[in-house]
Tab-separated table of C-alpha atoms in Angstrom:
chain	number	residue	atom	x	y	z
A	1	MET	CA	-11.733	39.283	45.234
A	2	ILE	CA	-12.308	35.497	45.838
A	3	LYS	CA	-14.670	35.501	42.786
A	4	LYS	CA	-11.801	36.785	40.662
A	5	THR	CA	-9.110	34.686	42.200
A	6	ILE	CA	-11.339	31.635	41.351
A	7	LEU	CA	-11.930	32.742	37.927
A	8	LEU	CA	-8.309	33.471	37.309
A	9	LEU	CA	-7.564	29.668	38.507
A	10	THR	CA	-10.056	28.453	36.361
A	11	LEU	CA	-8.683	29.832	33.318
A	12	VAL	CA	-5.182	28.935	33.991
A	13	LEU	CA	-6.197	25.197	34.748
A	14	GLY	CA	-8.298	25.054	31.936
A	15	TRP	CA	-5.499	26.392	29.491
A	16	ASN	CA	-3.056	23.801	31.159
A	17	GLY	CA	-5.660	21.049	30.510
A	18	LEU	CA	-5.974	22.109	26.696
A	19	ARG	CA	-2.317	22.218	26.508
A	20	ALA	CA	-2.109	18.985	27.885
A	21	GLN	CA	-4.141	17.043	25.237
A	22	ARG	CA	-1.096	16.546	22.964
A	23	GLU	CA	2.611	16.853	23.086
A	24	SER	CA	4.162	20.372	21.952
A	25	THR	CA	4.414	20.510	18.296
A	26	ASN	CA	7.509	22.956	18.910
A	27	ASP	CA	9.715	19.965	19.302
A	28	PHE	CA	8.575	18.652	15.921
A	29	VAL	CA	11.831	18.277	13.618
A	30	PRO	CA	11.570	20.272	10.381
A	31	TYR	CA	13.377	18.489	7.460
A	32	TYR	CA	13.386	21.483	4.763
A	33	PRO	CA	13.291	25.169	5.201
A	34	GLY	CA	9.817	26.728	5.074
A	35	THR	CA	6.754	27.417	7.084
A	36	ASP	CA	4.409	24.869	5.637
A	37	ASN	CA	2.907	22.360	8.235
A	38	LYS	CA	3.903	19.529	5.947
A	39	GLN	CA	7.269	20.026	6.520
A	40	TYR	CA	7.071	18.182	9.893
A	41	LEU	CA	5.891	14.939	8.126
A	42	LEU	CA	8.446	12.016	8.073
A	43	ILE	CA	8.231	10.449	4.606
A	44	ALA	CA	8.550	6.797	5.441
A	45	PRO	CA	6.242	3.843	5.427
A	46	GLY	CA	6.590	3.458	9.402
A	47	THR	CA	5.686	7.107	10.159
A	48	LEU	CA	2.644	7.773	7.590
A	49	GLY	CA	-0.772	6.093	6.947
A	50	PRO	CA	-1.264	2.507	5.863
A	51	ASN	CA	-1.625	3.367	2.090
A	52	ALA	CA	1.072	6.183	1.654
A	53	LEU	CA	4.033	3.710	0.479
A	54	PRO	CA	2.290	0.530	-0.137
A	55	ILE	CA	4.242	-2.584	-0.698
A	56	PRO	CA	3.177	-4.138	-3.932
A	57	ALA	CA	1.692	-7.491	-4.805
A	58	ILE	CA	3.998	-10.195	-5.341
A	59	LEU	CA	1.508	-11.590	-8.464
A	60	ASP	CA	2.442	-14.843	-10.066
A	61	GLY	CA	4.652	-13.811	-12.924
A	62	GLU	CA	1.986	-14.074	-15.556
A	63	VAL	CA	0.367	-11.318	-17.742
A	64	GLY	CA	-2.527	-13.736	-18.343
A	65	THR	CA	-5.264	-13.284	-20.943
A	66	ASP	CA	-8.008	-11.340	-18.955
A	67	ASN	CA	-9.257	-7.600	-18.462
A	68	LEU	CA	-9.563	-6.872	-14.545
A	69	PHE	CA	-12.123	-4.691	-13.015
A	70	ARG	CA	-11.786	-4.992	-9.435
A	71	ILE	CA	-13.623	-2.891	-6.382
A	72	ALA	CA	-12.629	-3.328	-2.864
A	73	CYS	CA	-13.427	-1.823	0.845
A	74	ASP	CA	-10.504	-1.958	2.918
A	75	SER	CA	-10.907	-1.729	6.590
A	76	TYR	CA	-7.660	-0.814	8.615
A	77	PHE	CA	-6.675	-0.304	12.343
A	78	ARG	CA	-3.292	0.712	13.784
A	79	ASP	CA	-1.516	-1.711	16.260
A	80	GLY	CA	-2.529	-0.222	20.070
A	81	GLY	CA	-5.460	1.924	18.462
A	82	GLY	CA	-5.460	5.629	17.488
A	83	ASP	CA	-5.770	5.206	13.885
A	84	ASN	CA	-8.537	3.422	11.963
A	85	GLY	CA	-10.357	3.941	8.685
A	86	HIS	CA	-11.790	2.566	5.607
A	87	SER	CA	-10.607	2.772	1.881
A	88	LEU	CA	-12.479	2.433	-1.541
A	89	MET	CA	-10.001	0.818	-3.876
A	90	ILE	CA	-10.603	0.346	-7.642
A	91	ASN	CA	-8.241	-1.483	-10.114
A	92	PHE	CA	-8.421	-1.470	-13.799
A	93	ARG	CA	-6.084	-3.898	-15.788
A	94	PHE	CA	-5.950	-4.256	-19.677
A	95	PRO	CA	-3.935	-6.592	-21.670
A	96	VAL	CA	-2.773	-5.025	-24.757
A	97	VAL	CA	-1.812	-8.321	-25.910
A	98	GLN	CA	-2.886	-11.550	-24.129
A	99	ASN	CA	0.133	-13.205	-22.356
A	100	PHE	CA	2.516	-10.388	-23.284
A	101	MET	CA	1.832	-6.921	-21.998
A	102	ALA	CA	-0.579	-5.263	-19.938
A	103	PHE	CA	-1.501	-1.801	-18.099
A	104	GLU	CA	-3.210	-1.316	-15.057
A	105	LEU	CA	-4.551	1.564	-12.926
A	106	GLN	CA	-4.933	1.419	-9.389
A	107	TRP	CA	-6.522	4.083	-7.466
A	108	ASN	CA	-7.281	4.560	-3.703
A	109	LEU	CA	-10.296	6.441	-4.557
A	110	LEU	CA	-11.354	7.578	-0.964
A	111	GLU	CA	-10.065	7.119	2.518
A	112	TYR	CA	-12.347	8.001	5.517
A	113	PHE	CA	-10.283	7.719	8.892
A	114	HIS	CA	-9.853	8.816	12.264
A	115	THR	CA	-6.558	9.560	13.962
A	116	THR	CA	-6.130	10.698	17.477
A	117	ASN	CA	-3.597	13.152	18.712
A	118	GLU	CA	-1.572	10.576	20.279
A	119	VAL	CA	-0.946	8.937	16.964
A	120	ARG	CA	-0.496	12.601	15.382
A	121	ASP	CA	2.352	13.291	17.665
A	122	ILE	CA	4.121	9.933	16.654
A	123	MET	CA	3.535	10.840	12.944
A	124	GLN	CA	4.596	14.502	13.511
A	125	LEU	CA	1.182	15.780	12.527
A	126	PHE	CA	1.141	19.501	13.144
A	127	LYS	CA	-2.831	19.527	12.906
A	128	ASP	CA	-4.807	18.665	15.864
A	129	ASP	CA	-7.305	15.708	15.686
A	130	PRO	CA	-10.474	16.948	13.367
A	131	GLY	CA	-12.366	13.806	14.044
A	132	TRP	CA	-13.253	11.298	11.369
A	133	THR	CA	-11.936	12.696	7.723
A	134	LEU	CA	-12.434	11.834	4.099
A	135	ASN	CA	-9.343	11.989	1.919
A	136	ARG	CA	-8.643	11.259	-1.694
A	137	GLY	CA	-5.796	8.847	-2.327
A	138	ASP	CA	-3.158	8.095	-4.797
A	139	LEU	CA	-3.085	6.873	-8.226
A	140	ILE	CA	-0.601	3.937	-9.418
A	141	LEU	CA	0.215	3.015	-12.816
A	142	ASN	CA	1.671	-0.126	-13.817
A	143	THR	CA	3.017	-1.905	-16.659
A	144	TYR	CA	3.444	-5.610	-17.036
A	145	ILE	CA	5.692	-7.318	-19.783
A	146	GLN	CA	6.093	-11.266	-20.158
A	147	LEU	CA	9.437	-12.067	-20.440
A	148	LEU	CA	9.339	-15.807	-20.343
A	149	GLN	CA	6.138	-18.204	-20.139
A	150	GLU	CA	6.211	-21.030	-17.405
A	151	ARG	CA	7.728	-24.207	-18.762
A	152	SER	CA	8.401	-27.730	-17.321
A	153	PHE	CA	11.810	-26.640	-15.868
A	154	TRP	CA	11.662	-22.934	-15.400
A	155	PRO	CA	9.137	-20.438	-13.834
A	156	ALA	CA	7.052	-17.731	-15.650
A	157	PHE	CA	8.922	-14.305	-15.500
A	158	MET	CA	7.233	-11.056	-15.859
A	159	VAL	CA	8.522	-7.362	-15.445
A	160	VAL	CA	6.445	-4.881	-13.236
A	161	ASN	CA	7.049	-1.077	-13.606
A	162	ALA	CA	4.966	1.154	-11.429
A	163	LEU	CA	4.544	4.832	-10.884
A	164	LYS	CA	2.920	6.457	-8.067
A	165	THR	CA	1.360	9.861	-8.758
A	166	THR	CA	0.836	12.702	-6.328
A	167	THR	CA	-2.933	12.631	-6.496
A	168	GLY	CA	-3.184	11.610	-2.975
A	169	SER	CA	-3.537	14.498	-0.096
A	170	ILE	CA	-0.702	14.762	2.016
A	171	LYS	CA	-2.738	16.167	4.943
A	172	ASP	CA	-3.164	13.948	7.990
A	173	GLY	CA	-0.275	11.577	6.649
A	174	ARG	CA	-2.542	9.485	4.339
A	175	ALA	CA	-0.258	10.110	1.360
A	176	THR	CA	3.096	11.686	0.801
A	177	ASP	CA	2.402	14.295	-2.259
A	178	LEU	CA	5.622	13.284	-3.479
A	179	PRO	CA	6.461	10.577	-6.251
A	180	ALA	CA	7.441	6.993	-5.915
A	181	HIS	CA	8.205	4.174	-8.323
A	182	TRP	CA	9.063	0.672	-8.051
A	183	HIS	CA	10.583	-2.091	-10.499
A	184	TYR	CA	10.608	-5.605	-10.188
A	185	MET	CA	10.685	-9.374	-11.320
A	186	SER	CA	7.602	-11.141	-10.602
A	187	MET	CA	8.178	-15.084	-10.858
A	188	GLY	CA	5.846	-17.953	-10.435
A	189	LYS	CA	5.988	-21.748	-10.659
A	190	GLN	CA	3.572	-24.392	-10.093
A	191	LEU	CA	5.165	-27.326	-8.286
A	192	VAL	CA	2.280	-29.693	-7.463
A	193	ASN	CA	-0.531	-30.510	-9.718
A	194	PHE	CA	-2.485	-33.685	-8.127
A	195	GLY	CA	-5.900	-33.893	-9.600
A	196	GLN	CA	-7.936	-30.741	-8.468
A	197	PHE	CA	-5.143	-29.426	-6.329
A	198	GLN	CA	-2.418	-27.366	-7.096
A	199	PHE	CA	0.488	-25.627	-5.140
A	200	ARG	CA	2.473	-22.766	-6.497
A	201	LEU	CA	5.367	-20.641	-5.520
A	202	ASN	CA	5.349	-16.994	-6.404
A	203	ALA	CA	8.247	-14.568	-5.454
A	204	MET	CA	9.166	-10.937	-6.566
A	205	ALA	CA	12.700	-9.224	-6.676
A	206	GLY	CA	13.527	-5.445	-7.355
A	207	PHE	CA	13.905	-2.297	-6.161
A	208	TYR	CA	11.687	0.485	-4.589
A	209	VAL	CA	12.234	4.594	-4.796
A	210	TRP	CA	10.408	7.408	-3.083
A	211	GLN	CA	11.060	11.104	-2.854
A	212	THR	CA	11.158	12.258	0.754
A	213	ASN	CA	10.910	15.937	2.460
A	214	GLN	CA	14.344	15.653	4.153
A	215	PHE	CA	16.953	18.504	3.360
A	216	ASP	CA	19.953	16.186	3.072
A	217	LEU	CA	18.022	12.984	1.658
A	218	GLU	CA	15.837	13.880	-1.298
A	219	GLN	CA	15.273	10.271	-2.239
A	220	ASN	CA	15.424	7.051	-0.527
A	221	GLU	CA	15.361	3.540	-1.870
A	222	GLY	CA	16.151	0.000	-1.235
A	223	PHE	CA	15.645	-3.501	-2.246
A	224	LEU	CA	12.194	-4.984	-2.754
A	225	TRP	CA	11.312	-8.521	-2.016
A	226	GLY	CA	8.602	-11.097	-1.468
A	227	LEU	CA	7.628	-14.962	-1.421
A	228	GLU	CA	4.127	-16.342	-1.399
A	229	SER	CA	2.634	-19.941	-1.520
A	230	GLN	CA	-0.491	-20.293	-3.601
A	231	PHE	CA	-2.729	-23.216	-3.016
A	232	ASN	CA	-5.695	-23.958	-5.417
A	233	TYR	CA	-8.373	-26.495	-4.951
A	234	ARG	CA	-11.508	-26.633	-7.444
A	235	LYS	CA	-12.684	-22.792	-7.281
A	236	LEU	CA	-10.809	-21.850	-4.159
A	237	GLU	CA	-7.545	-19.913	-4.025
A	238	LEU	CA	-5.375	-19.462	-0.742
A	239	GLY	CA	-2.436	-17.549	-1.001
A	240	VAL	CA	-0.001	-16.687	2.141
A	241	GLY	CA	3.355	-14.598	1.874
A	242	THR	CA	5.645	-12.194	3.440
A	243	SER	CA	6.976	-9.117	1.423
A	244	GLY	CA	8.618	-5.669	1.901
A	245	TYR	CA	11.391	-3.327	1.022
A	246	ASN	CA	14.468	-1.700	2.511
A	247	GLY	CA	15.289	1.916	2.770
A	248	TRP	CA	18.955	2.492	2.879
A	249	LYS	CA	18.777	5.767	5.383
A	250	TRP	CA	16.998	4.210	8.212
A	251	TYR	CA	15.113	7.281	8.100
A	252	GLY	CA	11.608	7.434	9.854
A	253	GLU	CA	11.354	3.488	10.090
A	254	ASP	CA	11.949	2.773	6.448
A	255	ARG	CA	12.242	-1.096	6.323
A	256	PRO	CA	8.643	-2.162	6.149
A	257	ILE	CA	7.720	-6.062	6.200
A	258	GLN	CA	3.911	-7.360	5.802
A	259	LEU	CA	2.321	-10.758	6.061
A	260	LYS	CA	-0.473	-11.070	3.599
A	261	GLY	CA	-3.169	-13.588	3.137
A	262	ARG	CA	-5.943	-13.885	0.597
A	263	LEU	CA	-8.955	-16.290	-0.157
A	264	ILE	CA	-10.346	-16.133	-3.639
A	265	ILE	CA	-13.527	-17.751	-5.012
A	266	ASN	CA	-12.689	-18.230	-8.427
A	267	ASN	CA	-15.561	-18.261	-11.303
A	268	PRO	CA	-15.430	-17.939	-15.053
A	269	ILE	CA	-16.361	-14.054	-14.981
A	270	VAL	CA	-16.629	-12.858	-11.531
A	271	ASN	CA	-14.282	-13.557	-8.454
A	272	TYR	CA	-15.001	-12.888	-4.809
A	273	PHE	CA	-12.194	-12.177	-2.481
A	274	VAL	CA	-11.223	-11.323	1.149
A	275	GLU	CA	-7.668	-10.213	2.126
A	276	TYR	CA	-5.665	-9.702	5.429
A	277	LYS	CA	-2.458	-8.046	5.812
A	278	THR	CA	-0.550	-7.063	8.969
A	279	GLY	CA	2.932	-5.403	9.628
A	280	LEU	CA	5.891	-7.490	10.945
A	281	GLN	CA	8.301	-4.408	10.966
A	282	ASP	CA	8.086	-0.834	10.358
A	283	TYR	CA	4.123	-0.904	9.484
A	284	TYR	CA	1.829	-0.728	12.427
A	285	TYR	CA	-1.458	-1.361	10.535
A	286	SER	CA	-3.463	-4.473	10.086
A	287	SER	CA	-6.275	-4.753	7.393
A	288	PHE	CA	-9.332	-6.831	6.056
A	289	SER	CA	-10.257	-6.181	2.405
A	290	VAL	CA	-13.475	-7.563	0.598
A	291	GLY	CA	-14.251	-7.094	-3.057
A	292	ILE	CA	-15.133	-8.510	-6.367
A	293	ASN	CA	-12.981	-9.129	-9.687
A	294	TRP	CA	-14.738	-8.909	-13.044
A	295	HIS	CA	-12.303	-10.429	-15.534
A	296	PRO	CA	-13.533	-10.980	-19.054
A	297	ARG	CA	-10.999	-11.986	-21.565
A	298	SER	CA	-9.078	-9.389	-23.479
A	299	PRO	CA	-9.810	-9.541	-27.281
A	300	PHE	CA	-6.067	-8.902	-28.174
A	301	LYS	CA	-4.171	-11.852	-28.827
A	302	LEU	CA	-0.622	-12.238	-30.110
A	303	ASP	CA	-0.348	-13.670	-33.525
A	304	ARG	CA	2.457	-16.578	-33.845
A	305	HIS	CA	3.711	-17.465	-36.997
């Protein structure tokens, strides 16, 4: 009898211990009818992984003359711990016409990460922590069109149109599996040119749109903005800026702001860079990225008559 009682208590305590590993998923709020676990995810930048709804680069307002082949490894970690990982990023940019129009493909090719149950509760992920996981990421298609070249009294103006596809996996909150697009004006003006030292101010302004899984809010959107200081000295380039966008619904922490810094060693054909970014609002990750840019000149020039 004593043995049976001890066995029963052991089973009960063991079951309660297993249940205590994370909060009950019964309290997760579904945003559309259905039984798929993905219904519990909050489709917003502050409640998903670091690359799910990215803030685009500010750029310098110029399409330029060079092709771009970029490969980078990004290592990120969540503020307070509980979510860290590595991403393999690939970019291919091709000027159809130098200084006029270009297309770019950005691909978060692979993401290797670990998210604990504590963070999964915050993100409303139904599935328990499986340990380190490998997922694919999103493909982003960009179009760049030059409106005005930089002159003595006005900056360079370039229109950027981007479409985020649904190639990324929504499992584990790494991607949305829903489309998003953003459209903005990139501007840049060199303000100081003193020998081998230059100072440039870059900015962007536009809007950002993404689809959600909320039944009464199928789409969220808001103003996209950014401002950056760029310093060049000989081969070195340093850029520091802040950027973000504002969702209009205040749904799932949808107004992210990031601080970004980059250091580039410029060479005629191959550049080397390191980049750091961290969240200031509704973005709870910091990351370091290192990589190389191969940038041979595009053969296509705009004939001027």
